[in-house]
GROMACS .gro file of C-alpha atoms in nm:
model
  349
    1MET     CA    1   0.005   0.001  -0.007
    2ASN     CA    2   0.130   0.342  -0.087
    3PHE     CA    3   0.124   0.569   0.212
    4GLU     CA    4   0.244   0.884   0.025
    5GLN     CA    5  -0.027   1.152  -0.023
    6SER     CA    6  -0.111   1.264  -0.371
    7ASP     CA    7  -0.007   1.603  -0.493
    8ASP     CA    8  -0.360   1.747  -0.469
    9ARG     CA    9  -0.394   1.601  -0.118
   10ARG     CA   10  -0.055   1.732  -0.008
   11MET     CA   11  -0.145   2.086  -0.140
   12LEU     CA   12  -0.475   2.075   0.044
   13SER     CA   13  -0.314   1.956   0.363
   14GLU     CA   14  -0.046   2.239   0.331
   15THR     CA   15  -0.311   2.504   0.260
   16LEU     CA   16  -0.531   2.410   0.536
   17ARG     CA   17  -0.257   2.392   0.789
   18ARG     CA   18  -0.123   2.744   0.702
   19TYR     CA   19  -0.480   2.875   0.722
   20LEU     CA   20  -0.569   2.717   1.046
   21ALA     CA   21  -0.266   2.800   1.205
   22ASP     CA   22  -0.314   3.184   1.141
   23ALA     CA   23  -0.692   3.171   1.211
   24TYR     CA   24  -0.721   2.933   1.518
   25GLY     CA   25  -0.446   3.050   1.767
   26ILE     CA   26  -0.542   2.891   2.085
   27GLU     CA   27  -0.686   3.193   2.260
   28HIS     CA   28  -0.907   3.278   1.969
   29ARG     CA   29  -1.008   2.928   1.928
   30ASN     CA   30  -1.136   2.909   2.312
   31ALA     CA   31  -1.294   3.240   2.291
   32VAL     CA   32  -1.509   3.129   2.020
   33ALA     CA   33  -1.550   2.771   2.109
   34TYR     CA   34  -1.731   2.820   2.446
   35ALA     CA   35  -1.907   3.154   2.363
   36ASP     CA   36  -2.259   3.158   2.163
   37PRO     CA   37  -2.273   3.067   1.870
   38PHE     CA   38  -1.974   2.849   1.981
   39HIS     CA   39  -1.792   2.880   1.646
   40ASP     CA   40  -1.638   3.159   1.435
   41PRO     CA   41  -1.888   3.253   1.141
   42GLU     CA   42  -1.633   3.454   0.981
   43ARG     CA   43  -1.392   3.179   0.972
   44TRP     CA   44  -1.676   2.957   0.832
   45ALA     CA   45  -1.718   3.195   0.554
   46GLU     CA   46  -1.350   3.194   0.485
   47LEU     CA   47  -1.337   2.806   0.490
   48THR     CA   48  -1.622   2.813   0.238
   49ASP     CA   49  -1.435   3.050   0.031
   50LEU     CA   50  -1.129   2.844   0.045
   51GLY     CA   51  -1.312   2.555  -0.125
   52LEU     CA   52  -1.302   2.334   0.192
   53PHE     CA   53  -1.640   2.180   0.140
   54TYR     CA   54  -1.576   2.071  -0.220
   55ALA     CA   55  -1.293   1.821  -0.088
   56LEU     CA   56  -1.577   1.640   0.085
   57VAL     CA   57  -1.785   1.579  -0.212
   58PRO     CA   58  -1.718   1.341  -0.479
   59GLU     CA   59  -1.623   1.459  -0.835
   60ALA     CA   60  -1.938   1.307  -0.989
   61ARG     CA   61  -2.141   1.555  -0.774
   62GLY     CA   62  -1.933   1.860  -0.853
   63GLY     CA   63  -1.679   1.836  -0.567
   64MET     CA   64  -1.314   1.762  -0.580
   65GLY     CA   65  -1.277   1.435  -0.389
   66GLY     CA   66  -1.491   1.282  -0.098
   67HIS     CA   67  -1.282   0.968  -0.080
   68GLY     CA   68  -1.166   0.823   0.251
   69PHE     CA   69  -0.820   0.989   0.200
   70ASP     CA   70  -0.973   1.334   0.122
   71ILE     CA   71  -1.165   1.298   0.452
   72VAL     CA   72  -0.850   1.195   0.649
   73THR     CA   73  -0.658   1.484   0.498
   74VAL     CA   74  -0.910   1.745   0.600
   75PHE     CA   75  -1.010   1.625   0.952
   76GLU     CA   76  -0.641   1.542   1.046
   77GLU     CA   77  -0.573   1.937   0.983
   78LEU     CA   78  -0.893   2.037   1.175
   79GLY     CA   79  -0.751   1.833   1.468
   80ARG     CA   80  -0.406   1.971   1.453
   81ALA     CA   81  -0.573   2.310   1.492
   82LEU     CA   82  -0.850   2.210   1.749
   83CYS     CA   83  -1.083   2.382   1.502
   84PRO     CA   84  -1.440   2.411   1.659
   85GLU     CA   85  -1.634   2.465   1.327
   86PRO     CA   86  -1.888   2.204   1.272
   87VAL     CA   87  -1.748   2.041   0.964
   88LEU     CA   88  -1.856   1.704   1.056
   89GLY     CA   89  -2.205   1.786   0.965
   90GLN     CA   90  -2.099   1.878   0.608
   91LEU     CA   91  -1.935   1.564   0.588
   92LEU     CA   92  -2.229   1.363   0.682
   93ALA     CA   93  -2.448   1.560   0.463
   94ALA     CA   94  -2.224   1.501   0.168
   95ALA     CA   95  -2.262   1.141   0.213
   96LEU     CA   96  -2.641   1.158   0.237
   97LEU     CA   97  -2.755   1.410  -0.023
   98ALA     CA   98  -2.756   1.365  -0.411
   99ASP     CA   99  -2.772   1.747  -0.429
  100THR     CA  100  -2.469   1.903  -0.261
  101ASP     CA  101  -2.462   2.250  -0.449
  102ALA     CA  102  -2.585   2.428  -0.125
  103LEU     CA  103  -2.345   2.248   0.099
  104MET     CA  104  -2.028   2.339  -0.106
  105THR     CA  105  -2.137   2.698  -0.095
  106GLY     CA  106  -2.154   2.720   0.271
  107THR     CA  107  -2.526   2.625   0.378
  108ARG     CA  108  -2.467   2.465   0.720
  109TYR     CA  109  -2.611   2.109   0.788
  110ALA     CA  110  -2.647   1.905   1.097
  111LEU     CA  111  -2.731   1.527   1.108
  112ALA     CA  112  -2.998   1.461   1.393
  113ILE     CA  113  -2.982   1.078   1.484
  114SER     CA  114  -2.899   1.048   1.852
  115GLU     CA  115  -3.187   1.003   2.099
  116THR     CA  116  -3.158   0.954   2.479
  117ASP     CA  117  -3.234   0.579   2.451
  118ALA     CA  118  -3.063   0.546   2.123
  119PRO     CA  119  -2.733   0.732   2.135
  120TYR     CA  120  -2.555   0.559   1.852
  121GLY     CA  121  -2.766   0.294   1.691
  122ILE     CA  122  -3.025   0.364   1.418
  123HIS     CA  123  -3.280   0.079   1.486
  124ASP     CA  124  -3.399   0.199   1.815
  125ILE     CA  125  -3.493   0.536   1.687
  126THR     CA  126  -3.833   0.655   1.813
  127THR     CA  127  -3.873   0.986   1.646
  128THR     CA  128  -4.174   0.947   1.410
  129ALA     CA  129  -4.271   1.067   1.068
  130VAL     CA  130  -4.671   1.088   0.986
  131GLN     CA  131  -4.754   1.266   0.656
  132ASP     CA  132  -4.434   1.465   0.634
  133ARG     CA  133  -4.431   1.587   0.989
  134LEU     CA  134  -4.210   1.481   1.247
  135THR     CA  135  -4.232   1.450   1.630
  136GLY     CA  136  -3.981   1.348   1.866
  137ARG     CA  137  -3.654   1.447   2.020
  138LYS     CA  138  -3.290   1.425   1.917
  139THR     CA  139  -3.007   1.473   2.167
  140VAL     CA  140  -2.659   1.605   2.142
  141VAL     CA  141  -2.696   1.703   1.779
  142TYR     CA  142  -2.348   1.817   1.665
  143GLY     CA  143  -2.381   2.165   1.485
  144ALA     CA  144  -2.749   2.211   1.563
  145PRO     CA  145  -2.750   2.566   1.692
  146THR     CA  146  -2.565   2.679   1.394
  147ALA     CA  147  -2.734   2.469   1.119
  148ASP     CA  148  -2.955   2.605   0.841
  149VAL     CA  149  -3.077   2.252   0.745
  150LEU     CA  150  -3.134   1.972   0.980
  151LEU     CA  151  -3.113   1.595   0.827
  152VAL     CA  152  -3.308   1.374   1.060
  153ALA     CA  153  -3.356   1.008   1.096
  154ALA     CA  154  -3.705   0.915   1.194
  155ARG     CA  155  -3.918   0.612   1.188
  156ASP     CA  156  -4.149   0.584   0.880
  157GLY     CA  157  -4.378   0.285   0.909
  158ASP     CA  158  -4.155  -0.009   0.962
  159SER     CA  159  -3.834   0.158   0.828
  160ILE     CA  160  -3.625   0.470   0.901
  161GLY     CA  161  -3.656   0.741   0.666
  162LEU     CA  162  -3.425   1.045   0.611
  163PHE     CA  163  -3.614   1.379   0.629
  164GLN     CA  164  -3.472   1.751   0.573
  165VAL     CA  165  -3.605   2.023   0.796
  166THR     CA  166  -3.538   2.393   0.787
  167ALA     CA  167  -3.363   2.438   1.116
  168SER     CA  168  -3.586   2.742   1.214
  169GLU     CA  169  -3.875   2.518   1.212
  170ALA     CA  170  -3.753   2.307   1.504
  171GLU     CA  171  -3.694   2.398   1.865
  172ILE     CA  172  -3.335   2.392   1.948
  173THR     CA  173  -3.160   2.444   2.274
  174GLY     CA  174  -2.789   2.492   2.182
  175TYR     CA  175  -2.500   2.458   2.406
  176ALA     CA  176  -2.111   2.424   2.394
  177MET     CA  177  -2.002   2.078   2.423
  178ILE     CA  178  -1.757   2.008   2.721
  179ASP     CA  179  -1.456   2.052   2.468
  180GLY     CA  180  -1.613   2.353   2.298
  181GLY     CA  181  -1.786   2.371   1.945
  182PRO     CA  182  -2.169   2.365   1.893
  183ALA     CA  183  -2.420   2.096   1.990
  184GLY     CA  184  -2.788   2.105   2.084
  185GLU     CA  185  -3.118   1.931   2.185
  186VAL     CA  186  -3.360   1.937   1.906
  187PHE     CA  187  -3.738   1.896   1.960
  188PHE     CA  188  -3.991   1.818   1.697
  189ASP     CA  189  -4.371   1.859   1.749
  190GLU     CA  190  -4.540   1.784   1.428
  191THR     CA  191  -4.280   1.980   1.247
  192PRO     CA  192  -4.293   2.006   0.869
  193ALA     CA  193  -4.025   1.792   0.699
  194GLN     CA  194  -3.951   1.688   0.349
  195GLN     CA  195  -3.860   1.327   0.282
  196VAL     CA  196  -3.520   1.265   0.135
  197MET     CA  197  -3.523   0.898   0.137
  198GLU     CA  198  -3.715   0.603   0.242
  199ASN     CA  199  -3.556   0.286   0.377
  200ALA     CA  200  -3.236   0.492   0.465
  201GLU     CA  201  -3.075   0.267   0.715
  202ASP     CA  202  -2.798   0.150   0.472
  203LEU     CA  203  -2.695   0.509   0.363
  204LEU     CA  204  -2.725   0.639   0.726
  205GLN     CA  205  -2.478   0.376   0.837
  206THR     CA  206  -2.229   0.429   0.580
  207ALA     CA  207  -2.247   0.806   0.644
  208LEU     CA  208  -2.191   0.749   1.021
  209ASP     CA  209  -1.902   0.529   0.924
  210ARG     CA  210  -1.750   0.789   0.731
  211GLY     CA  211  -1.808   1.032   1.021
  212ALA     CA  212  -1.627   0.782   1.230
  213LEU     CA  213  -1.313   0.780   1.002
  214ALA     CA  214  -1.310   1.176   0.997
  215LEU     CA  215  -1.308   1.169   1.372
  216CYS     CA  216  -1.031   0.917   1.391
  217ALA     CA  217  -0.841   1.142   1.168
  218GLU     CA  218  -0.910   1.446   1.368
  219ALA     CA  219  -0.772   1.257   1.676
  220LEU     CA  220  -0.453   1.175   1.473
  221GLY     CA  221  -0.397   1.546   1.419
  222ALA     CA  222  -0.459   1.615   1.771
  223MET     CA  223  -0.250   1.339   1.909
  224ASP     CA  224   0.045   1.447   1.690
  225VAL     CA  225   0.036   1.787   1.859
  226VAL     CA  226   0.006   1.651   2.186
  227GLN     CA  227   0.298   1.435   2.141
  228GLY     CA  228   0.510   1.730   2.014
  229MET     CA  229   0.394   1.932   2.324
  230LEU     CA  230   0.502   1.647   2.559
  231VAL     CA  231   0.834   1.598   2.404
  232ASP     CA  232   0.907   1.979   2.409
  233TYR     CA  233   0.801   1.975   2.769
  234LEU     CA  234   1.023   1.682   2.890
  235LYS     CA  235   1.327   1.861   2.720
  236THR     CA  236   1.263   2.193   2.899
  237ARG     CA  237   1.111   2.112   3.215
  238LYS     CA  238   1.377   2.034   3.477
  239GLN     CA  239   1.379   1.834   3.830
  240PHE     CA  240   1.684   1.731   4.018
  241GLY     CA  241   1.907   1.957   3.800
  242GLN     CA  242   1.813   1.774   3.468
  243PRO     CA  243   1.554   1.777   3.210
  244LEU     CA  244   1.272   1.545   3.288
  245GLY     CA  245   1.346   1.366   2.961
  246ALA     CA  246   1.673   1.239   3.106
  247PHE     CA  247   1.464   1.003   3.321
  248GLN     CA  248   1.448   0.663   3.154
  249ALA     CA  249   1.101   0.569   3.300
  250LEU     CA  250   0.959   0.900   3.109
  251GLN     CA  251   1.136   0.833   2.814
  252HIS     CA  252   0.980   0.479   2.800
  253ARG     CA  253   0.649   0.621   2.840
  254ALA     CA  254   0.676   0.883   2.592
  255ILE     CA  255   0.807   0.620   2.334
  256ASP     CA  256   0.507   0.402   2.420
  257LEU     CA  257   0.284   0.666   2.323
  258ALA     CA  258   0.440   0.747   1.986
  259ILE     CA  259   0.419   0.360   1.912
  260GLU     CA  260   0.022   0.382   1.996
  261ILE     CA  261  -0.026   0.695   1.787
  262GLU     CA  262   0.154   0.508   1.479
  263GLN     CA  263  -0.074   0.216   1.528
  264ALA     CA  264  -0.370   0.467   1.522
  265ARG     CA  265  -0.233   0.625   1.209
  266SER     CA  266  -0.202   0.270   1.049
  267ILE     CA  267  -0.561   0.155   1.128
  268VAL     CA  268  -0.685   0.499   0.990
  269ILE     CA  269  -0.512   0.442   0.661
  270LEU     CA  270  -0.647   0.094   0.632
  271ALA     CA  271  -1.005   0.216   0.703
  272ALA     CA  272  -0.980   0.503   0.457
  273SER     CA  273  -0.830   0.267   0.199
  274ALA     CA  274  -1.154   0.051   0.229
  275ASP     CA  275  -1.407   0.344   0.167
  276GLY     CA  276  -1.640   0.235  -0.102
  277THR     CA  277  -1.585  -0.136  -0.047
  278GLU     CA  278  -1.776  -0.390   0.136
  279ALA     CA  279  -1.513  -0.402   0.419
  280PHE     CA  280  -1.547  -0.029   0.512
  281ALA     CA  281  -1.810  -0.076   0.798
  282LYS     CA  282  -1.588  -0.336   0.944
  283ARG     CA  283  -1.264  -0.108   0.897
  284ALA     CA  284  -1.438   0.183   1.020
  285ALA     CA  285  -1.549   0.023   1.343
  286GLN     CA  286  -1.202  -0.105   1.404
  287ALA     CA  287  -1.050   0.232   1.364
  288LYS     CA  288  -1.296   0.414   1.589
  289HIS     CA  289  -1.260   0.135   1.866
  290LEU     CA  290  -0.872   0.154   1.854
  291VAL     CA  291  -0.828   0.535   1.807
  292GLY     CA  292  -1.080   0.611   2.073
  293ARG     CA  293  -0.880   0.390   2.336
  294ILE     CA  294  -0.548   0.512   2.208
  295ALA     CA  295  -0.679   0.894   2.220
  296ARG     CA  296  -0.777   0.855   2.584
  297GLN     CA  297  -0.442   0.693   2.669
  298VAL     CA  298  -0.251   0.975   2.507
  299SER     CA  299  -0.441   1.259   2.667
  300GLU     CA  300  -0.421   1.088   3.020
  301GLU     CA  301  -0.037   0.990   2.980
  302ALA     CA  302   0.039   1.350   2.851
  303ILE     CA  303  -0.141   1.518   3.124
  304GLN     CA  304   0.021   1.287   3.409
  305MET     CA  305   0.367   1.354   3.272
  306HIS     CA  306   0.299   1.742   3.241
  307GLY     CA  307   0.170   1.748   3.613
  308GLY     CA  308  -0.066   2.028   3.735
  309ILE     CA  309   0.014   2.254   3.436
  310GLY     CA  310  -0.151   1.998   3.198
  311ILE     CA  311  -0.505   2.064   3.334
  312THR     CA  312  -0.481   2.457   3.348
  313TRP     CA  313  -0.718   2.653   3.116
  314GLU     CA  314  -0.406   2.858   2.985
  315TYR     CA  315  -0.221   2.555   2.862
  316PRO     CA  316  -0.343   2.423   2.525
  317LEU     CA  317  -0.294   2.047   2.642
  318SER     CA  318  -0.602   2.050   2.843
  319HIS     CA  319  -0.806   2.178   2.564
  320TYR     CA  320  -0.661   1.891   2.330
  321ALA     CA  321  -0.711   1.625   2.606
  322LYS     CA  322  -1.084   1.719   2.638
  323ARG     CA  323  -1.109   1.699   2.267
  324LEU     CA  324  -0.962   1.358   2.234
  325VAL     CA  325  -1.190   1.229   2.517
  326MET     CA  326  -1.499   1.375   2.345
  327ILE     CA  327  -1.413   1.225   2.032
  328ASP     CA  328  -1.419   0.867   2.171
  329HIS     CA  329  -1.786   0.944   2.260
  330GLN     CA  330  -1.885   1.072   1.903
  331LEU     CA  331  -2.067   0.831   1.679
  332GLY     CA  332  -2.001   0.546   1.910
  333ASP     CA  333  -1.762   0.503   2.158
  334SER     CA  334  -1.502   0.218   2.172
  335ASP     CA  335  -1.707  -0.007   2.347
  336TRP     CA  336  -1.997   0.032   2.096
  337HIS     CA  337  -1.788  -0.023   1.796
  338LEU     CA  338  -1.626  -0.331   1.965
  339GLU     CA  339  -1.973  -0.471   2.000
  340ARG     CA  340  -2.044  -0.427   1.648
  341LEU     CA  341  -1.727  -0.609   1.550
  342MET     CA  342  -1.832  -0.880   1.783
  343ALA     CA  343  -2.152  -0.908   1.645
  344ASP     CA  344  -2.019  -0.916   1.288
  345LEU     CA  345  -1.798  -1.185   1.396
  346ALA     CA  346  -2.080  -1.385   1.535
  347GLY     CA  347  -2.294  -1.353   1.242
  348GLY     CA  348  -2.021  -1.473   1.018
  349ALA     CA  349  -1.940  -1.775   1.223
   0.00000   0.00000   0.00000
């Protein structure tokens, strides 16, 4: 397998890295991520002008990519910058909509799937659709407070359908997630909706798997930054007259983390290469399970080796650690994806 980026993806990565480094210094990032509207609308417009959302849409629908490696390229850079913009909703919408013109020009989408009693799975959804009107509640909908359009999974008779709702028609209670960025509770009470697709279970699961891949790539970018911060800290912080990095026990712990991050990178590459194949669902679940576990380990170990400064608001590590922990809980945590893999194995036995 060729691990090198194509020229187009390398150019996209470098462009995004330069832009995000300038636009999202940690102080600005924290100022916008935790205060209404929990992102920066001006920066969103700039990302649109930069053509970011075209990279998430296949060429056949007017975009520039949309393949697994395009997703990884974009979200790894977002993770490096700890960017709070709700780009994940754009990716999920790109996987679900046939007409993506509005998405590519900046219309903001959010996918409303999770419910209190069905946080990750599709089959236990209780929000119902009757004559193109929705009734129910969706919880922790990422990007909901800033969305122009909601894509809603709802029970339509014996199947799950996909519906499109103008966000202003629904009741949305917005808030910042614990790591910053917008989320919200969404309430429907015979809310007008337009059906996008009947029997949408398979397409929804594919969209969620692509979202899981994106989150894994975001975690990779964040973990690379955390590892760099840790190495710099061990080189400069002194105890007993010598740098912390001179202590063999801390050397071993730092090297163990580097190995874990490379394992995470390998599974993300494998999952990205499977996009568009029958193996993708399995590879995405494997990646989300492994990366979720490693992300928690990296955040916890980095904080322990930094000591008290690692959990202060002013030090960037604390915000990266919160994001890494939250990534594990988005679109299915490590345990949930492990259960998917076990069920798949039992079904194939």
